[in-house]
Amino acid sequence: MSTVSRRPSLTPRQLTRTGERLSFVYLERCTVHRDANAITAQDAEGTTHIPSATIGTLLLGPGTRVTHQAMSVLGETGAAVCWVGEHGVRYYASGRALSRSAALMEAQARQWANPRSRLAVARAMYRLRFPDEDPTGLTRHELLGREGRRVKDCYRTQAARTGVPWRGRRYTPGDFAGGDAVNQAITAAAQCMYGIAHAVVTSLGCSPALGFIHSGHELSFVLDVADLYKTEIGIPLAFDVAAQDEEDTGPRTRRALRDRINETSLLNRCVDDIKRLLLPEAAGSSDSTDDRDVVTLQSDHGHQVASGTNYDGPEDYGDELW
């Protein structure tokens, strides 16, 4: 096996697209190392090989150790790496982006910077969550009020459907075991969805911090995206898990959510939803900028020119830029 310094970096075209990756892989109490372009997880029971280019999010739980070479290949393949607490409840840190293009980041910044377009994206998010309602003309306060009522209705509906007693949403940070089974399941599902949303957001090159509903936090946009699927996937699945058994709620919720994500192709949908929200004019287009590895320079009148050139005189730009 060649040394890391001699091994060429993978290009965007060689990488597995975000929507085709595993939603997340959770590891704990093991050593994560590298073998060629795979990572290995070694514990007392042996060694497991995981192709790094197929991972959307790698969740590193308690007792994990990760080598420099493992992080190197995960960085090359654009996998999001999240250091989390036991049961995946707490989030600590994460890795880099898969996309080399800034198109979605720039679109996100433009939409976010204008108060009108920021509200328009918030309304579009509400419409994605509740397609039976028209949020046109609603203020932010009205959007929040309607969202709150819909979530409460979802809790009551799922409790009636599954027969699980519902006494309200209760979660104390740092005390996962303090809640009842259904609250534990809701928390576990939410934390997994945050990790998945974070992986998609960063892999597309978007800013996790520039939210359209949430604000003031480094993961505001991640919370926005994760909430798109709360009442459709997260909450119903949590009640299903709680209805089956009250033991090992966290691990069973993560496994059930993993299966549901694969069944519904949620990663593909998440990618499409983000693009549709930030670049509505490009929705449905087969022309993608995800695999472009191009750096340009900004010029006047919205034009961009190639980098790597010395633009000392007007003749270097071309008449169309003047």
Tab-separated table of C-alpha atoms in Angstrom:
chain	number	residue	atom	x	y	z
A	1	MET	CA	0.000	0.000	0.000
A	2	SER	CA	1.417	3.396	-0.965
A	3	THR	CA	1.953	6.082	1.630
A	4	VAL	CA	-0.699	8.704	2.178
A	5	SER	CA	1.557	11.470	0.861
A	6	ARG	CA	1.944	9.664	-2.483
A	7	ARG	CA	-1.681	8.676	-2.856
A	8	PRO	CA	-3.545	11.154	-5.138
A	9	SER	CA	-6.706	12.797	-3.836
A	10	LEU	CA	-9.979	11.615	-5.272
A	11	THR	CA	-11.687	13.941	-7.736
A	12	PRO	CA	-15.385	14.888	-7.414
A	13	ARG	CA	-16.288	12.620	-10.348
A	14	GLN	CA	-14.812	9.617	-8.540
A	15	LEU	CA	-16.922	10.154	-5.436
A	16	THR	CA	-20.277	8.627	-4.611
A	17	ARG	CA	-23.050	11.216	-4.879
A	18	THR	CA	-24.666	12.341	-1.641
A	19	GLY	CA	-28.041	10.786	-2.421
A	20	GLU	CA	-26.479	7.358	-3.053
A	21	ARG	CA	-24.576	7.113	0.225
A	22	LEU	CA	-25.438	5.349	3.462
A	23	SER	CA	-27.417	7.751	5.624
A	24	PHE	CA	-25.177	7.257	8.669
A	25	VAL	CA	-22.894	4.737	10.357
A	26	TYR	CA	-22.648	4.788	14.161
A	27	LEU	CA	-19.520	3.389	15.823
A	28	GLU	CA	-18.562	3.166	19.478
A	29	ARG	CA	-15.838	1.549	21.594
A	30	CYS	CA	-13.533	0.768	18.686
A	31	THR	CA	-10.478	2.067	16.822
A	32	VAL	CA	-11.128	3.591	13.405
A	33	HIS	CA	-8.211	3.214	10.970
A	34	ARG	CA	-7.617	3.154	7.211
A	35	ASP	CA	-7.024	0.339	4.746
A	36	ALA	CA	-6.625	1.644	1.174
A	37	ASN	CA	-9.794	3.699	0.476
A	38	ALA	CA	-11.806	2.045	3.231
A	39	ILE	CA	-11.956	2.739	6.917
A	40	THR	CA	-11.747	-0.080	9.426
A	41	ALA	CA	-13.459	-0.405	12.783
A	42	GLN	CA	-11.537	-2.698	15.118
A	43	ASP	CA	-12.826	-3.938	18.464
A	44	ALA	CA	-12.605	-7.092	20.570
A	45	GLU	CA	-14.745	-9.009	18.064
A	46	GLY	CA	-12.559	-8.275	15.028
A	47	THR	CA	-12.181	-5.772	12.192
A	48	THR	CA	-14.925	-4.437	9.923
A	49	HIS	CA	-14.146	-2.713	6.599
A	50	ILE	CA	-16.406	0.157	5.492
A	51	PRO	CA	-15.905	1.817	2.064
A	52	SER	CA	-15.428	5.465	3.012
A	53	ALA	CA	-16.918	6.862	-0.214
A	54	THR	CA	-20.281	5.273	0.606
A	55	ILE	CA	-20.703	7.004	3.988
A	56	GLY	CA	-22.901	10.038	4.350
A	57	THR	CA	-22.290	10.622	8.062
A	58	LEU	CA	-19.936	8.761	10.385
A	59	LEU	CA	-21.104	9.099	13.977
A	60	LEU	CA	-18.280	8.479	16.461
A	61	GLY	CA	-19.671	7.572	19.858
A	62	PRO	CA	-17.987	7.038	23.251
A	63	GLY	CA	-14.872	4.903	23.366
A	64	THR	CA	-13.862	5.521	19.747
A	65	ARG	CA	-10.348	6.367	18.647
A	66	VAL	CA	-9.678	7.564	15.105
A	67	THR	CA	-6.305	7.705	13.351
A	68	HIS	CA	-4.927	10.496	11.191
A	69	GLN	CA	-5.028	8.240	8.111
A	70	ALA	CA	-8.691	7.424	8.695
A	71	MET	CA	-9.570	11.122	8.891
A	72	SER	CA	-7.510	11.728	5.753
A	73	VAL	CA	-9.528	9.327	3.611
A	74	LEU	CA	-12.816	10.517	5.108
A	75	GLY	CA	-11.818	14.064	4.218
A	76	GLU	CA	-10.929	13.053	0.655
A	77	THR	CA	-14.282	11.367	0.129
A	78	GLY	CA	-16.301	14.189	1.661
A	79	ALA	CA	-17.913	12.135	4.415
A	80	ALA	CA	-19.279	14.117	7.336
A	81	VAL	CA	-17.738	13.001	10.618
A	82	CYS	CA	-19.635	13.812	13.793
A	83	TRP	CA	-18.394	13.202	17.309
A	84	VAL	CA	-21.440	12.400	19.404
A	85	GLY	CA	-22.308	11.353	22.933
A	86	GLU	CA	-23.733	8.052	24.115
A	87	HIS	CA	-26.889	7.027	22.238
A	88	GLY	CA	-25.984	9.681	19.661
A	89	VAL	CA	-27.740	12.290	21.807
A	90	ARG	CA	-25.067	14.988	22.067
A	91	TYR	CA	-23.326	16.535	19.061
A	92	TYR	CA	-19.746	17.795	19.413
A	93	ALA	CA	-17.996	18.410	16.070
A	94	SER	CA	-17.952	17.535	12.360
A	95	GLY	CA	-15.886	17.438	9.139
A	96	ARG	CA	-15.766	18.899	5.569
A	97	ALA	CA	-17.868	19.257	2.391
A	98	LEU	CA	-18.153	16.938	-0.603
A	99	SER	CA	-19.034	19.613	-3.165
A	100	ARG	CA	-16.294	21.729	-4.748
A	101	SER	CA	-18.832	24.212	-6.140
A	102	ALA	CA	-19.954	27.327	-4.274
A	103	ALA	CA	-23.169	27.695	-6.328
A	104	LEU	CA	-25.543	26.590	-3.574
A	105	MET	CA	-23.654	28.461	-0.857
A	106	GLU	CA	-23.840	31.675	-2.895
A	107	ALA	CA	-27.533	31.113	-3.608
A	108	GLN	CA	-28.160	30.461	0.079
A	109	ALA	CA	-26.339	33.666	1.044
A	110	ARG	CA	-28.345	35.708	-1.491
A	111	GLN	CA	-31.655	34.268	-0.309
A	112	TRP	CA	-30.727	34.747	3.339
A	113	ALA	CA	-29.390	38.301	3.011
A	114	ASN	CA	-32.667	39.720	1.675
A	115	PRO	CA	-35.473	39.771	4.302
A	116	ARG	CA	-38.147	39.216	1.630
A	117	SER	CA	-36.479	36.221	0.017
A	118	ARG	CA	-35.611	34.840	3.454
A	119	LEU	CA	-39.294	34.874	4.387
A	120	ALA	CA	-40.184	33.381	0.992
A	121	VAL	CA	-37.868	30.419	1.659
A	122	ALA	CA	-39.393	29.986	5.137
A	123	ARG	CA	-42.856	29.854	3.545
A	124	ALA	CA	-41.590	27.347	0.959
A	125	MET	CA	-40.256	25.177	3.785
A	126	TYR	CA	-43.640	25.295	5.500
A	127	ARG	CA	-45.300	24.312	2.212
A	128	LEU	CA	-42.946	21.327	1.898
A	129	ARG	CA	-43.868	20.158	5.391
A	130	PHE	CA	-47.614	20.756	5.102
A	131	PRO	CA	-48.583	20.692	1.412
A	132	ASP	CA	-52.294	20.896	2.289
A	133	GLU	CA	-51.864	24.481	3.547
A	134	ASP	CA	-51.027	27.656	1.644
A	135	PRO	CA	-48.632	29.876	3.654
A	136	THR	CA	-48.747	32.721	1.129
A	137	GLY	CA	-48.962	36.038	2.928
A	138	LEU	CA	-48.322	34.598	6.398
A	139	THR	CA	-45.976	36.493	8.701
A	140	ARG	CA	-43.169	34.727	10.527
A	141	HIS	CA	-45.144	34.728	13.768
A	142	GLU	CA	-48.125	33.184	11.985
A	143	LEU	CA	-45.874	30.536	10.423
A	144	LEU	CA	-44.471	29.623	13.845
A	145	GLY	CA	-47.948	29.428	15.348
A	146	ARG	CA	-49.282	27.160	12.622
A	147	GLU	CA	-46.186	24.958	12.769
A	148	GLY	CA	-46.613	24.578	16.525
A	149	ARG	CA	-50.248	23.550	16.158
A	150	ARG	CA	-49.427	21.047	13.416
A	151	VAL	CA	-46.700	19.411	15.528
A	152	LYS	CA	-49.035	19.151	18.537
A	153	ASP	CA	-51.692	17.614	16.301
A	154	CYS	CA	-49.093	15.137	15.016
A	155	TYR	CA	-48.210	14.049	18.554
A	156	ARG	CA	-51.885	13.496	19.421
A	157	THR	CA	-52.598	11.671	16.149
A	158	GLN	CA	-49.650	9.292	16.551
A	159	ALA	CA	-50.534	8.617	20.190
A	160	ALA	CA	-54.077	7.674	19.161
A	161	ARG	CA	-52.809	5.535	16.295
A	162	THR	CA	-50.295	3.547	18.352
A	163	GLY	CA	-51.990	3.586	21.764
A	164	VAL	CA	-48.883	5.080	23.383
A	165	PRO	CA	-49.770	7.423	26.287
A	166	TRP	CA	-48.754	11.002	25.503
A	167	ARG	CA	-48.137	13.469	28.308
A	168	GLY	CA	-46.308	16.111	26.290
A	169	ARG	CA	-42.832	16.640	24.876
A	170	ARG	CA	-40.307	16.529	27.690
A	171	TYR	CA	-36.551	16.356	27.312
A	172	THR	CA	-33.890	17.641	29.694
A	173	PRO	CA	-30.531	18.179	27.955
A	174	GLY	CA	-28.013	15.711	29.312
A	175	ASP	CA	-30.681	13.442	30.809
A	176	PHE	CA	-31.747	11.163	27.956
A	177	ALA	CA	-32.905	8.393	30.292
A	178	GLY	CA	-35.076	10.803	32.272
A	179	GLY	CA	-37.861	10.815	29.695
A	180	ASP	CA	-40.421	8.108	29.014
A	181	ALA	CA	-39.955	5.700	26.117
A	182	VAL	CA	-41.688	7.817	23.486
A	183	ASN	CA	-39.791	10.964	24.469
A	184	GLN	CA	-36.531	9.029	24.313
A	185	ALA	CA	-37.455	7.768	20.851
A	186	ILE	CA	-38.362	11.269	19.639
A	187	THR	CA	-35.031	12.598	20.945
A	188	ALA	CA	-33.040	9.778	19.335
A	189	ALA	CA	-34.816	10.243	16.006
A	190	ALA	CA	-34.285	14.000	16.101
A	191	GLN	CA	-30.567	13.694	16.840
A	192	CYS	CA	-30.096	11.238	13.989
A	193	MET	CA	-32.007	13.505	11.627
A	194	TYR	CA	-29.812	16.433	12.665
A	195	GLY	CA	-26.718	14.405	11.799
A	196	ILE	CA	-28.143	13.353	8.452
A	197	ALA	CA	-29.267	16.879	7.588
A	198	HIS	CA	-25.838	18.180	8.594
A	199	ALA	CA	-24.165	15.657	6.292
A	200	VAL	CA	-26.317	16.671	3.315
A	201	VAL	CA	-26.028	20.409	3.985
A	202	THR	CA	-22.244	20.350	4.266
A	203	SER	CA	-21.727	17.874	1.429
A	204	LEU	CA	-23.622	20.216	-0.898
A	205	GLY	CA	-21.372	23.083	0.165
A	206	CYS	CA	-24.100	25.041	1.989
A	207	SER	CA	-23.608	26.947	5.221
A	208	PRO	CA	-25.011	25.132	8.276
A	209	ALA	CA	-25.403	28.486	10.035
A	210	LEU	CA	-27.536	30.535	7.609
A	211	GLY	CA	-31.024	29.408	8.585
A	212	PHE	CA	-34.361	30.656	7.274
A	213	ILE	CA	-36.463	29.619	10.264
A	214	HIS	CA	-33.911	28.950	12.998
A	215	SER	CA	-31.389	31.686	13.719
A	216	GLY	CA	-28.382	32.560	15.844
A	217	HIS	CA	-26.813	29.100	15.952
A	218	GLU	CA	-24.015	27.493	13.968
A	219	LEU	CA	-26.457	24.752	12.846
A	220	SER	CA	-29.519	26.895	12.111
A	221	PHE	CA	-29.929	25.669	8.512
A	222	VAL	CA	-29.336	22.065	9.613
A	223	LEU	CA	-32.233	22.393	12.065
A	224	ASP	CA	-34.367	23.904	9.284
A	225	VAL	CA	-33.712	20.970	6.969
A	226	ALA	CA	-34.144	18.259	9.622
A	227	ASP	CA	-37.520	19.712	10.622
A	228	LEU	CA	-38.818	19.281	7.064
A	229	TYR	CA	-39.283	15.565	7.798
A	230	LYS	CA	-40.201	15.685	11.497
A	231	THR	CA	-43.968	15.106	11.271
A	232	GLU	CA	-43.745	12.751	8.294
A	233	ILE	CA	-40.930	10.447	9.393
A	234	GLY	CA	-39.372	11.239	12.782
A	235	ILE	CA	-42.396	11.504	15.076
A	236	PRO	CA	-44.454	8.594	13.614
A	237	LEU	CA	-41.405	6.324	13.709
A	238	ALA	CA	-40.679	7.271	17.335
A	239	PHE	CA	-44.219	6.322	18.381
A	240	ASP	CA	-43.925	3.019	16.476
A	241	VAL	CA	-40.710	2.171	18.337
A	242	ALA	CA	-42.178	3.134	21.722
A	243	ALA	CA	-45.281	1.045	21.050
A	244	GLN	CA	-43.167	-2.080	20.446
A	245	ASP	CA	-41.111	-2.028	23.658
A	246	GLU	CA	-39.805	0.376	26.287
A	247	GLU	CA	-36.326	-1.198	26.451
A	248	ASP	CA	-33.304	-0.045	24.403
A	249	THR	CA	-35.331	2.748	22.872
A	250	GLY	CA	-32.345	4.700	21.521
A	251	PRO	CA	-30.627	1.893	19.542
A	252	ARG	CA	-33.934	0.561	18.202
A	253	THR	CA	-34.953	4.032	17.056
A	254	ARG	CA	-31.664	4.538	15.209
A	255	ARG	CA	-31.961	1.190	13.438
A	256	ALA	CA	-35.596	1.782	12.515
A	257	LEU	CA	-34.794	5.268	11.243
A	258	ARG	CA	-31.907	3.926	9.168
A	259	ASP	CA	-34.263	1.451	7.496
A	260	ARG	CA	-36.945	4.091	6.920
A	261	ILE	CA	-34.433	6.457	5.349
A	262	ASN	CA	-33.317	3.756	2.928
A	263	GLU	CA	-36.895	2.779	2.101
A	264	THR	CA	-37.934	6.360	1.346
A	265	SER	CA	-34.685	7.434	-0.401
A	266	LEU	CA	-34.633	10.364	1.999
A	267	LEU	CA	-31.097	11.464	1.117
A	268	ASN	CA	-32.026	11.976	-2.537
A	269	ARG	CA	-35.136	13.832	-1.483
A	270	CYS	CA	-33.200	15.985	0.969
A	271	VAL	CA	-30.722	16.978	-1.741
A	272	ASP	CA	-33.545	17.838	-4.167
A	273	ASP	CA	-35.443	19.822	-1.524
A	274	ILE	CA	-32.417	21.957	-0.636
A	275	LYS	CA	-31.700	22.699	-4.286
A	276	ARG	CA	-35.354	23.543	-4.927
A	277	LEU	CA	-35.441	25.900	-1.946
A	278	LEU	CA	-32.200	27.724	-2.731
A	279	LEU	CA	-32.182	27.565	-6.532
A	280	PRO	CA	-35.851	27.266	-7.562
A	281	GLU	CA	-35.075	28.305	-11.135
A	282	ALA	CA	-32.771	25.277	-11.513
A	283	ALA	CA	-35.202	22.732	-9.988
A	284	GLY	CA	-35.493	19.631	-12.126
A	285	SER	CA	-32.519	20.583	-14.284
A	286	SER	CA	-30.117	17.813	-15.196
A	287	ASP	CA	-27.238	20.303	-15.278
A	288	SER	CA	-25.506	19.927	-11.932
A	289	THR	CA	-22.644	21.942	-10.472
A	290	ASP	CA	-21.909	19.406	-7.723
A	291	ASP	CA	-18.829	17.943	-9.416
A	292	ARG	CA	-17.299	21.138	-10.776
A	293	ASP	CA	-13.831	21.844	-9.417
A	294	VAL	CA	-13.455	25.333	-10.906
A	295	VAL	CA	-12.216	28.578	-9.349
A	296	THR	CA	-13.181	31.849	-11.033
A	297	LEU	CA	-12.612	35.533	-10.289
A	298	GLN	CA	-15.400	38.064	-9.875
A	299	SER	CA	-15.493	40.924	-12.353
A	300	ASP	CA	-17.942	43.756	-13.070
A	301	HIS	CA	-21.615	43.490	-14.038
A	302	GLY	CA	-21.961	40.015	-12.517
A	303	HIS	CA	-19.398	38.444	-14.861
A	304	GLN	CA	-16.816	35.903	-13.777
A	305	VAL	CA	-13.467	35.262	-15.430
A	306	ALA	CA	-11.002	32.405	-15.238
A	307	SER	CA	-8.493	32.365	-12.404
A	308	GLY	CA	-4.785	31.835	-12.937
A	309	THR	CA	-4.518	34.804	-15.308
A	310	ASN	CA	-3.002	38.233	-14.726
A	311	TYR	CA	-5.628	40.790	-15.736
A	312	ASP	CA	-3.385	43.821	-16.032
A	313	GLY	CA	-5.029	45.471	-19.048
A	314	PRO	CA	-8.513	45.834	-20.595
A	315	GLU	CA	-7.510	43.549	-23.459
A	316	ASP	CA	-7.280	40.632	-21.050
A	317	TYR	CA	-10.963	40.820	-20.126
A	318	GLY	CA	-12.639	40.945	-23.487
A	319	ASP	CA	-14.878	43.721	-24.780
A	320	GLU	CA	-18.065	42.110	-23.480
A	321	LEU	CA	-17.098	42.939	-19.902
A	322	TRP	CA	-16.822	46.674	-20.495
